[in-house]
Coordinates of C-alpha atoms and ligand atoms in Angstrom, one line a residue:
M1 CA 106.4 91.9 125.5
T2 CA 106.6 94.6 128.4
A3 CA 104.7 97.8 128.2
I4 CA 107.9 99.7 127.7
A5 CA 108.9 97.5 124.6
R6 CA 105.4 98.0 123.1
R7 CA 105.9 101.7 123.5
E8 CA 109.2 101.8 122.1
E9 CA 108.0 99.8 119.1
Q10 CA 105.2 102.3 118.5
L11 CA 107.5 105.1 118.6
W12 CA 110.1 103.6 116.3
S13 CA 109.7 101.8 112.9
R14 CA 112.4 100.5 110.4
C15 CA 112.7 101.4 106.9
A16 CA 111.8 98.6 104.6
G17 CA 114.5 100.2 102.2
C18 CA 117.6 100.8 104.0
A19 CA 116.6 99.2 107.4
S20 CA 117.2 102.6 109.1
L21 CA 115.5 103.0 112.7
L22 CA 113.2 106.0 112.2
Y23 CA 111.4 108.1 114.7
R24 CA 107.5 107.5 113.9
K25 CA 106.5 110.9 114.0
R26 CA 109.5 112.1 112.0
L27 CA 108.6 109.6 109.3
R28 CA 104.8 110.7 109.4
R29 CA 105.7 114.4 108.8
N30 CA 107.7 113.3 105.9
L31 CA 104.7 111.5 104.4
D32 CA 105.8 108.3 105.5
V33 CA 108.9 108.5 103.0
C34 CA 112.4 107.6 104.4
P35 CA 114.3 110.7 104.9
E36 CA 117.6 108.7 104.5
C37 CA 116.8 106.6 101.2
G38 CA 113.5 107.8 99.9
E39 CA 111.8 104.5 100.2
H40 CA 108.1 105.3 100.0
A41 CA 106.1 103.1 102.6
R42 CA 102.5 101.9 101.9
L43 CA 99.8 104.0 103.2
G44 CA 96.6 103.0 104.6
A45 CA 93.5 104.7 102.8
P46 CA 92.8 107.0 105.6
E47 CA 96.3 108.5 105.7
R48 CA 96.4 108.8 101.9
L49 CA 93.3 110.7 101.8
R50 CA 94.6 113.0 104.7
Q51 CA 97.8 113.8 102.5
L52 CA 95.6 114.3 99.2
V53 CA 92.6 116.3 100.1
D54 CA 92.1 120.1 101.2
P55 CA 91.6 119.8 105.0
G56 CA 88.1 120.1 106.2
S57 CA 86.6 119.0 102.7
L58 CA 86.4 115.3 103.1
R59 CA 82.9 114.2 102.8
P60 CA 82.9 109.9 103.1
L61 CA 80.7 108.1 101.2
S62 CA 78.5 105.2 102.6
D63 CA 80.4 102.0 102.9
L64 CA 77.2 100.2 103.9
L65 CA 76.6 97.1 102.0
P66 CA 75.1 93.8 102.9
E67 CA 77.4 91.1 104.2
A68 CA 78.6 89.1 101.2
D69 CA 80.0 85.6 100.8
P70 CA 78.4 84.8 97.5
I71 CA 79.7 81.6 96.9
D72 CA 80.3 80.3 100.4
F73 CA 84.0 80.1 100.2
V74 CA 85.9 78.0 102.6
D75 CA 89.4 77.3 102.1
V76 CA 91.5 76.7 105.4
L77 CA 89.3 79.1 107.0
P78 CA 85.9 80.3 106.0
Y79 CA 85.7 83.7 103.8
P80 CA 83.6 85.6 106.8
H81 CA 86.3 84.7 109.2
R82 CA 88.8 86.6 107.1
L83 CA 86.8 89.5 106.5
T84 CA 86.1 89.9 110.1
A85 CA 89.8 89.6 110.8
A86 CA 90.4 92.4 108.2
R87 CA 87.9 94.7 109.5
A88 CA 89.2 94.3 113.0
S89 CA 92.9 94.9 112.0
T90 CA 92.3 97.9 109.9
G91 CA 89.2 99.4 111.2
L92 CA 87.6 99.5 107.6
A93 CA 84.5 98.0 106.4
E94 CA 86.0 97.1 103.0
A95 CA 89.2 97.1 101.1
V96 CA 88.4 100.8 99.6
V97 CA 87.4 104.1 101.1
C98 CA 85.3 106.4 99.1
A99 CA 84.5 110.1 99.4
T100 CA 84.0 113.6 97.9
A101 CA 86.5 116.2 98.8
T102 CA 88.3 119.0 97.2
I103 CA 92.0 119.0 96.1
G104 CA 93.4 122.3 95.9
G105 CA 89.8 123.6 95.9
H106 CA 88.7 121.4 92.9
P107 CA 85.8 119.0 93.6
V108 CA 86.7 115.6 92.8
A109 CA 85.2 111.8 93.7
L110 CA 87.8 109.7 95.2
A111 CA 88.2 105.9 95.8
V112 CA 91.4 104.9 97.7
M113 CA 92.3 101.4 97.9
D114 CA 93.8 100.0 101.2
F115 CA 96.2 97.0 100.7
R116 CA 96.1 95.9 104.4
F117 CA 92.6 94.9 103.7
L118 CA 92.9 91.2 102.3
G119 CA 95.7 92.5 99.9
G120 CA 93.4 95.4 98.6
S121 CA 91.5 92.6 96.6
L122 CA 88.8 93.6 94.5
G123 CA 85.3 91.7 95.4
C124 CA 81.8 92.4 94.9
A125 CA 81.6 95.1 97.6
V126 CA 85.0 97.0 96.5
G127 CA 83.5 96.8 92.9
E128 CA 80.1 98.3 94.1
L129 CA 81.8 101.0 96.2
I130 CA 84.1 102.3 93.4
T131 CA 81.3 102.1 90.8
R132 CA 79.0 104.1 93.0
T133 CA 81.9 106.7 93.5
A134 CA 82.2 106.9 89.7
E135 CA 78.3 107.3 89.4
R136 CA 78.6 110.0 92.0
A137 CA 81.2 111.9 89.9
L138 CA 78.9 111.5 87.0
D139 CA 75.8 112.9 89.1
D140 CA 78.0 115.9 90.3
R141 CA 79.8 116.3 86.9
I142 CA 83.3 116.2 88.6
P143 CA 86.5 114.3 88.0
L144 CA 87.2 110.7 89.6
V145 CA 90.4 110.1 91.1
L146 CA 91.2 106.4 91.9
V147 CA 94.3 105.4 94.1
T148 CA 94.9 101.9 93.6
A149 CA 96.8 99.3 95.7
S150 CA 95.6 95.7 95.1
G151 CA 96.8 92.2 94.5
G152 CA 94.0 91.6 92.1
A153 CA 90.6 90.1 92.1
R154 CA 89.3 88.4 95.3
M155 CA 89.6 84.8 95.1
Q156 CA 87.0 84.4 97.7
E157 CA 84.3 85.7 95.6
G158 CA 85.1 83.7 92.6
A159 CA 84.1 84.8 89.0
L160 CA 81.8 87.3 90.6
S161 CA 84.9 89.4 91.4
L162 CA 86.0 88.9 87.9
M163 CA 82.8 90.5 86.9
Q164 CA 83.7 93.7 89.0
M165 CA 86.4 94.6 86.4
A166 CA 83.5 95.2 83.9
T167 CA 81.3 96.8 86.4
V168 CA 83.9 99.6 87.2
S169 CA 85.1 99.6 83.8
Q170 CA 81.7 100.6 82.3
A171 CA 81.5 103.2 85.0
I172 CA 84.8 104.8 83.7
A173 CA 83.3 104.6 80.2
A174 CA 80.5 106.6 81.3
L175 CA 82.6 109.3 82.7
R176 CA 84.5 109.3 79.3
E177 CA 81.4 109.8 77.3
A178 CA 80.3 112.6 79.5
G179 CA 83.8 114.4 78.9
L180 CA 84.8 114.0 82.8
L181 CA 88.3 113.3 83.7
T182 CA 89.3 110.0 85.3
V183 CA 92.8 109.7 87.1
S184 CA 94.3 106.9 88.4
V185 CA 97.4 107.1 90.9
L186 CA 98.8 103.7 91.0
T187 CA 100.6 102.9 94.3
D188 CA 102.5 100.0 95.4
P189 CA 101.4 97.3 94.7
T190 CA 98.8 97.2 91.9
Y191 CA 98.4 93.9 90.2
G192 CA 95.8 91.6 88.5
G193 CA 92.4 92.7 87.9
V194 CA 92.5 96.0 89.3
A195 CA 95.7 96.6 87.0
A196 CA 93.8 95.2 84.1
S197 CA 90.9 97.6 84.5
F198 CA 90.3 100.7 86.2
A199 CA 94.1 101.3 87.4
T200 CA 95.1 101.5 83.7
N201 CA 91.6 102.5 81.6
T202 CA 91.5 105.9 83.1
D203 CA 92.5 109.1 81.1
L204 CA 95.6 109.6 83.0
V205 CA 97.8 107.1 84.8
L206 CA 100.1 108.5 87.6
A207 CA 102.7 106.1 89.2
E208 CA 103.8 107.1 92.8
S209 CA 107.5 106.6 93.1
G210 CA 108.4 103.1 94.0
A211 CA 105.1 101.8 93.1
R212 CA 104.9 98.4 90.8
M213 CA 102.3 97.6 88.6
G214 CA 101.6 94.6 86.1
F215 CA 99.1 92.0 85.2
A216 CA 101.0 89.1 86.3
G217 CA 103.1 89.0 89.3
P218 CA 106.8 88.7 89.7
R219 CA 106.7 85.3 91.2
V220 CA 104.4 83.8 88.6
I221 CA 106.3 85.0 85.5
R222 CA 109.4 83.7 87.1
Q223 CA 107.9 80.5 87.8
V224 CA 106.3 80.2 84.1
T225 CA 109.3 81.6 82.1
G226 CA 112.1 80.2 84.3
R227 CA 114.0 83.3 83.9
A228 CA 115.2 85.8 86.0
L229 CA 113.6 89.2 86.0
P230 CA 115.3 92.3 84.5
E231 CA 116.4 94.9 87.2
G232 CA 113.5 97.2 88.3
F233 CA 111.0 95.1 86.4
Q234 CA 107.2 96.5 86.7
T235 CA 108.5 99.5 88.9
A236 CA 107.3 103.1 88.2
D237 CA 110.3 103.8 86.2
F238 CA 110.0 100.7 84.1
L239 CA 106.5 101.6 83.5
L240 CA 107.3 105.2 82.3
R241 CA 110.0 103.8 80.1
H242 CA 107.6 101.6 78.5
G243 CA 105.0 104.0 77.8
Q244 CA 102.4 102.8 80.1
V245 CA 102.1 105.7 82.6
D246 CA 102.0 109.4 82.2
M247 CA 104.6 110.1 85.0
V248 CA 106.2 109.1 88.0
V249 CA 105.4 111.3 91.0
Q250 CA 107.2 111.4 94.1
R251 CA 104.7 111.5 97.3
R252 CA 105.4 114.9 98.4
S253 CA 104.7 116.1 94.8
L254 CA 101.6 114.2 94.2
R255 CA 99.0 116.6 95.6
G256 CA 100.5 119.4 93.7
R257 CA 100.5 117.4 90.2
L258 CA 97.1 116.3 90.9
V259 CA 95.8 120.2 91.5
A260 CA 97.8 121.3 88.5
L261 CA 96.1 118.4 86.4
L262 CA 92.7 119.1 87.8
A263 CA 93.1 122.9 86.9
A264 CA 94.2 122.3 83.6
T265 CA 91.3 119.9 82.6
R266 CA 88.7 122.3 84.5
A267 CA 90.1 125.0 82.2
G268 CA 89.8 123.0 79.2
R269 CA 86.2 122.0 80.1
A270 CA 85.3 125.7 80.7
A271 CA 86.6 126.7 77.3
H272 CA 84.5 124.3 75.6
A273 CA 81.4 124.8 77.7
G274 CA 79.5 126.2 74.9
H275 CA 80.1 123.4 73.1
P276 CA 80.1 120.3 75.3
P277 CA 81.7 117.2 73.4
V278 CA 79.1 114.8 74.4
P279 CA 75.8 115.9 75.6
R280 CA 75.0 114.7 79.0
Q281 CA 72.7 111.4 78.5
E282 CA 70.7 111.0 81.5
P283 CA 70.3 113.8 84.3
A284 CA 68.3 111.2 86.2
S285 CA 69.6 110.4 89.8
R286 CA 70.8 107.1 90.7
R287 CA 67.9 106.1 92.3
E288 CA 66.0 106.6 89.3
R289 CA 68.2 104.9 87.1
L290 CA 68.2 101.8 89.5
A291 CA 64.4 102.1 89.3
D292 CA 64.8 102.3 85.4
D293 CA 66.9 99.2 85.5
D294 CA 64.6 97.2 87.5
A295 CA 61.9 98.3 85.1
A296 CA 64.1 97.1 82.1
L297 CA 64.9 93.9 83.8
T298 CA 61.5 92.7 84.6
R299 CA 59.7 94.4 81.5
P300 CA 57.4 91.9 80.3
A301 CA 57.2 92.9 76.6
G302 CA 59.0 95.2 74.3
P303 CA 62.5 95.3 72.7
A304 CA 63.8 94.3 76.2
A305 CA 62.0 91.3 76.3
A306 CA 63.2 90.4 72.8
V307 CA 66.7 89.7 74.4
A308 CA 65.6 86.7 76.3
P309 CA 66.0 84.1 73.6
S310 CA 64.0 80.9 73.4
P311 CA 65.5 77.7 75.0
T312 CA 68.2 76.2 72.8
P313 CA 67.4 72.6 71.8
G314 CA 68.9 70.3 74.2
A315 CA 69.6 73.1 76.9
G316 CA 67.8 72.5 80.1
Q317 CA 68.2 68.9 80.4
T318 CA 69.8 68.1 83.6
P319 CA 73.6 67.6 83.0
A320 CA 75.3 64.8 85.0
V321 CA 76.9 66.1 88.0
R322 CA 80.5 65.7 87.5
D323 CA 83.2 66.8 90.2
A324 CA 84.6 70.4 89.4
W325 CA 88.2 69.1 89.5
D326 CA 87.4 66.5 86.8
T327 CA 85.5 69.2 84.7
V328 CA 88.8 71.2 84.7
R329 CA 90.8 68.5 83.5
M330 CA 88.1 67.9 80.6
A331 CA 88.2 71.6 79.8
R332 CA 91.8 71.3 79.6
H333 CA 91.8 67.9 77.4
P334 CA 94.1 68.4 74.4
A335 CA 91.7 66.6 72.0
R336 CA 88.8 69.1 73.0
P337 CA 87.9 71.3 69.7
T338 CA 89.7 74.4 69.5
T339 CA 88.4 77.8 67.9
L340 CA 89.7 77.0 64.5
D341 CA 88.1 73.8 64.9
Y342 CA 84.7 75.7 65.6
L343 CA 85.3 78.2 62.8
D344 CA 85.3 75.0 60.5
S345 CA 82.6 73.2 61.8
V346 CA 80.0 75.9 63.1
F347 CA 80.9 78.7 60.8
D348 CA 81.2 79.2 56.9
G349 CA 83.7 81.1 54.9
F350 CA 85.9 82.2 57.8
V351 CA 88.5 85.0 56.3
E352 CA 91.1 85.4 58.9
L353 CA 92.3 89.0 59.6
H354 CA 95.7 89.6 61.1
G355 CA 97.6 92.1 63.0
D356 CA 97.2 94.7 65.7
R357 CA 98.4 97.5 63.7
L358 CA 101.1 98.5 66.1
G359 CA 103.7 95.9 65.7
G360 CA 102.6 92.6 66.2
D361 CA 100.2 89.5 65.2
C362 CA 99.4 87.2 68.1
P363 CA 98.9 83.5 67.4
A364 CA 97.0 82.9 70.3
I365 CA 94.0 85.0 69.1
V366 CA 92.4 84.1 65.6
G367 CA 89.8 86.6 64.5
G368 CA 88.0 87.3 61.1
V369 CA 84.7 87.4 59.3
A370 CA 82.6 84.4 58.8
R371 CA 79.1 83.3 58.3
L372 CA 76.7 81.9 60.6
A373 CA 73.8 80.1 59.0
G374 CA 74.3 82.7 56.1
R375 CA 74.6 85.7 58.4
H376 CA 77.8 87.5 58.4
V377 CA 79.5 87.7 61.8
M378 CA 83.1 88.8 63.3
V379 CA 84.4 85.8 65.4
I380 CA 87.1 86.3 67.4
G381 CA 88.7 83.5 69.6
H382 CA 91.6 82.1 71.7
Q383 CA 93.6 79.4 69.7
K384 CA 95.3 76.7 71.5
G385 CA 96.1 73.4 69.6
H386 CA 96.0 69.6 70.0
T387 CA 99.9 68.8 69.6
T388 CA 102.5 70.0 71.6
A389 CA 104.0 71.8 68.5
E390 CA 100.6 73.4 67.8
L391 CA 100.1 74.6 71.5
V392 CA 103.8 75.9 71.7
A393 CA 103.2 77.7 68.3
R394 CA 100.0 79.2 69.8
N395 CA 101.5 80.0 73.2
F396 CA 99.0 77.7 74.7
G397 CA 96.1 80.3 73.8
M398 CA 97.8 82.9 76.4
A399 CA 97.3 86.2 74.4
S400 CA 99.9 88.9 74.3
P401 CA 99.2 92.7 74.5
A402 CA 99.2 92.4 70.6
G403 CA 96.6 89.7 70.6
H404 CA 94.4 91.8 72.7
R405 CA 94.9 94.8 70.7
K406 CA 94.1 92.8 67.4
A407 CA 90.9 91.7 69.4
L408 CA 90.0 95.3 69.8
R409 CA 90.8 96.6 66.4
L410 CA 88.2 93.7 65.1
M411 CA 85.6 94.3 67.8
R412 CA 85.7 97.9 66.7
L413 CA 85.8 97.2 62.9
A414 CA 82.8 94.9 63.6
A415 CA 81.0 97.9 65.2
R416 CA 81.6 100.1 62.3
L417 CA 80.6 97.4 59.6
G418 CA 77.5 96.5 61.6
L419 CA 78.6 93.1 62.1
P420 CA 77.6 91.0 65.3
V421 CA 80.6 89.8 67.3
V422 CA 81.0 86.1 68.5
T423 CA 83.7 85.4 70.8
L424 CA 85.2 82.0 71.5
V425 CA 87.0 81.8 75.1
D426 CA 89.5 79.2 75.4
T427 CA 92.7 80.4 77.6
P428 CA 94.5 79.5 80.6
G429 CA 94.9 83.2 81.0
A430 CA 96.7 86.1 79.3
D431 CA 100.3 85.6 78.9
P432 CA 102.5 85.9 82.2
G433 CA 105.7 87.2 80.3
V434 CA 108.4 89.7 80.6
S435 CA 107.5 91.0 77.1
A436 CA 103.9 91.0 77.6
E437 CA 104.4 93.4 80.7
E438 CA 106.6 95.4 78.9
Q439 CA 104.1 96.1 76.3
G440 CA 101.3 96.8 78.6
Q441 CA 99.3 93.6 79.1
A442 CA 97.1 95.3 82.0
A443 CA 96.2 98.0 79.9
A444 CA 95.5 96.0 76.7
I445 CA 93.0 93.7 78.7
A446 CA 91.6 97.1 80.4
E447 CA 90.9 98.6 77.3
N448 CA 89.0 95.5 75.6
I449 CA 86.8 95.3 78.8
L450 CA 86.1 99.0 78.7
T451 CA 85.5 99.0 75.0
L452 CA 83.2 95.8 75.0
T453 CA 81.0 97.6 77.7
V454 CA 80.1 100.2 75.1
L455 CA 80.4 98.5 72.0
P456 CA 77.4 99.5 69.7
T457 CA 76.9 96.1 68.1
P458 CA 75.5 92.7 69.5
V459 CA 78.2 90.8 71.4
L460 CA 77.8 87.0 72.1
A461 CA 80.4 85.0 74.3
V462 CA 81.1 81.2 74.4
I463 CA 83.3 79.7 76.9
T464 CA 84.3 76.8 75.1
G465 CA 87.3 75.3 77.2
E466 CA 89.2 77.3 79.9
G467 CA 88.0 80.8 81.0
G468 CA 91.0 82.1 82.5
S469 CA 90.7 85.2 84.6
G470 CA 91.2 88.5 83.0
G471 CA 92.4 87.4 79.9
A472 CA 89.0 85.5 79.2
L473 CA 87.2 88.6 80.5
A474 CA 88.9 90.6 77.7
L475 CA 87.1 88.7 75.2
A476 CA 83.6 88.0 77.4
V477 CA 81.9 91.2 78.2
A478 CA 78.8 90.3 76.1
D479 CA 74.9 90.6 75.8
R480 CA 74.8 86.9 76.3
V481 CA 77.5 84.6 77.8
L482 CA 77.2 80.9 76.9
M483 CA 79.3 78.1 78.3
L484 CA 79.9 74.6 77.0
E485 CA 79.1 72.0 79.7
N486 CA 82.5 70.9 80.4
A487 CA 84.0 74.4 80.2
V488 CA 85.4 76.3 83.3
Y489 CA 85.4 80.0 84.0
S490 CA 87.6 81.3 87.0
V491 CA 89.1 84.3 88.6
I492 CA 92.1 82.3 89.0
S493 CA 93.3 78.8 88.4
P494 CA 92.8 76.1 90.6
E495 CA 96.4 75.6 91.3
G496 CA 97.0 79.3 91.7
C497 CA 94.3 79.5 94.2
A498 CA 95.7 76.4 96.3
A499 CA 99.3 77.9 96.2
I500 CA 98.1 81.1 97.7
L501 CA 95.2 79.8 100.2
W502 CA 96.1 76.4 100.9
P503 CA 99.4 75.0 102.2
D504 CA 100.3 73.9 98.7
R505 CA 99.4 73.5 95.1
S506 CA 98.0 69.7 95.7
A507 CA 94.9 71.1 97.3
A508 CA 93.8 72.1 93.5
P509 CA 90.8 69.7 93.4
Q510 CA 89.5 71.5 96.6
A511 CA 90.2 74.8 95.3
A512 CA 88.4 73.8 92.0
R513 CA 85.3 72.9 94.2
A514 CA 85.4 76.2 96.3
L515 CA 85.8 78.5 93.3
R516 CA 82.5 77.6 91.7
L517 CA 84.1 77.5 88.4
T518 CA 81.7 75.1 86.5
A519 CA 78.8 76.0 84.2
P520 CA 76.1 75.1 86.1
D521 CA 77.6 77.1 89.2
L522 CA 78.1 80.0 87.0
C523 CA 74.6 79.8 85.6
R524 CA 73.2 79.8 89.1
L525 CA 75.3 82.8 90.0
G526 CA 74.1 84.8 86.9
V527 CA 77.9 85.1 85.4
V528 CA 76.6 82.8 82.4
D529 CA 73.2 82.7 80.5
E530 CA 73.0 79.3 79.2
V531 CA 75.0 76.2 79.5
V532 CA 75.4 74.4 76.2
P533 CA 75.1 70.5 76.7
E534 CA 78.0 68.5 75.3
P535 CA 77.2 65.0 73.7
S536 CA 77.7 61.8 75.9
A537 CA 81.1 62.0 77.6
A538 CA 82.7 65.3 76.4
A539 CA 83.0 67.5 73.4
H540 CA 86.0 65.7 71.8
D541 CA 84.2 62.4 72.0
D542 CA 81.8 63.8 69.4
P543 CA 83.0 67.0 67.9
A544 CA 80.5 67.0 65.0
E545 CA 77.5 66.8 67.4
T546 CA 79.1 69.4 69.9
A547 CA 79.4 71.7 66.9
H548 CA 75.7 71.1 65.8
R549 CA 74.6 72.0 69.4
L550 CA 77.0 75.1 69.7
R551 CA 75.6 76.2 66.3
A552 CA 72.1 76.0 67.6
A553 CA 72.8 77.8 70.8
L554 CA 74.7 80.5 69.0
L555 CA 71.7 81.1 66.6
A556 CA 69.0 80.8 69.4
N557 CA 70.8 83.6 71.3
L558 CA 72.1 85.8 68.4
L559 CA 69.1 86.0 66.6
P560 CA 66.9 88.0 69.1
L561 CA 69.9 90.3 69.7
L562 CA 69.8 91.3 66.0
D563 CA 66.4 93.2 66.4
V564 CA 67.4 95.3 69.4
P565 CA 69.0 99.0 68.6
P566 CA 72.6 99.3 69.6
A567 CA 71.7 101.9 72.1
M568 CA 69.3 99.7 73.8
L569 CA 71.7 96.8 73.5
V570 CA 74.5 98.8 75.3
R571 CA 72.1 99.8 78.0
L572 CA 71.2 96.5 78.6
R573 CA 74.6 95.2 78.4
R574 CA 75.8 97.8 81.2
Q575 CA 72.7 96.6 83.3
R576 CA 74.0 93.0 83.0
F577 CA 77.3 93.9 84.5
R578 CA 76.2 96.5 86.8
R579 CA 73.9 94.0 89.0
F580 CA 77.1 91.6 89.9
G581 CA 77.9 94.4 92.6
T582 CA 74.8 93.8 94.8
T583 CA 73.7 91.1 96.7
R584 CA 70.4 91.9 95.2
G585 CA 71.7 91.3 91.7
V586 CA 73.0 87.9 92.7
N587 CA 69.8 86.9 94.3
R588 CA 68.1 87.7 91.3
A589 CA 70.3 85.8 89.0
G590 CA 70.1 83.0 91.5
V591 CA 66.2 82.7 91.0
R592 CA 65.9 82.7 87.5
Ligands
LIG601 ZN1 115.2 104.1 104.2

């Protein structure tokens, strides 16, 4: 390319909407919205910040974090190479830029995602930076504004990326409790784990004109359903029509709308200043809180120590090393015991409860009260099936929004009744369908994750078969997370990962190995607390012995939790999910 041609290219750009050739300076003056057709071009985080905040008010928050490649991920390229390239091409340290600033004179903390950086994917560093920004908002008692642009959780950091959905969600829960406003601005595109957590579990959700948001992407939904998608599927106007966003806002009005909302909520807070709805819990600085966390995690005695269970009989024996892909196939085996099988063999007196009280009863989620060794518990799990007919009737264990809302209702009911919650996780993932998206799949998952981070009753999760991404996490933010030996738990299916990062889906076995989705791997990473060994070949060869072992593991892990006061439980649960953002935490988990 000649120098003149290059210069010409910098001066002009082509609109992705109407293909008009536009003078770049004119386009920028118009906030990167095409003057011909109104197409909103994607913005990088720095430009977005310039458009939103008061001039001179921006105070960037530190983006210094240790270099992380927590699972040594390699596809056709090692992950560190992809990171280096993203840094070079964007000039950013990560896929989010965080700052404090004022907007129309109102102080806010902001985290703005940048889709140019590895598709705005949510990894440990991004989760940590957004969590710190939320904690800064809490410390300064100011609103939090999140601008999202993301393809979802970052595959290259495996299940640790998935954990970030819980980490950020609990920081948002803390702002809710403190009566501080949280706002998310959905920009194009916002999908997957970001959509199913902090993009939708904020107080207010604004969608920029032209933005698309959903849990499952259109390509995946087309593949799974074999149907053409409705016109305008997952666009901002679609989201508004289906009740999933507060408003659709043109870019030129976005700043003004934020100012109006910040002013209104500030006025409301001032009016109630004499009677704050929730007293401030901990005025301690973040540093002090972290020191506190350290103390709690290493405390040798007292209630915190009671949470560390005695080893389960049979646990700790070295399981035979099996290839990750073989484990995936084992986890999906049609004969593998299902949640209803365990409800029959491990629990007594199961009484199933139905319905989300909003219009549906999802067959892929079963739940109700049962007894475990004489103690009453609330059990909630994904239900698959053994025959094709059963699998179809249960939608292959893929929960709809109604299923997630049923689970949410039962979790809250359990907390009110003082019952511990036991969840059994076995799902390829949340239902990737047109109606699931219409009914707010992302927000339904997001609300479950957030609620579990603050649920004032013991929560014990077991990954019994497939732990598929956000759909699994919607039942797995728990005080203790157990995993059957041949279960898998992953941020994305190996097939899905292979289709994106390798030349084709036949690389699924390599992807399975790279994702670190087996129970021993996840135990090393601290995502899982204990592996429940399966008999001889696998669970389905001896379901009775599997049930026996699962029951022993459940009791060994649940009984110590029953003595911990609810407030302490919630505090420890939050610490459990807070530590995944830091290399420090991963190391700590790794050496346990
Ligand atoms: Zn245009």
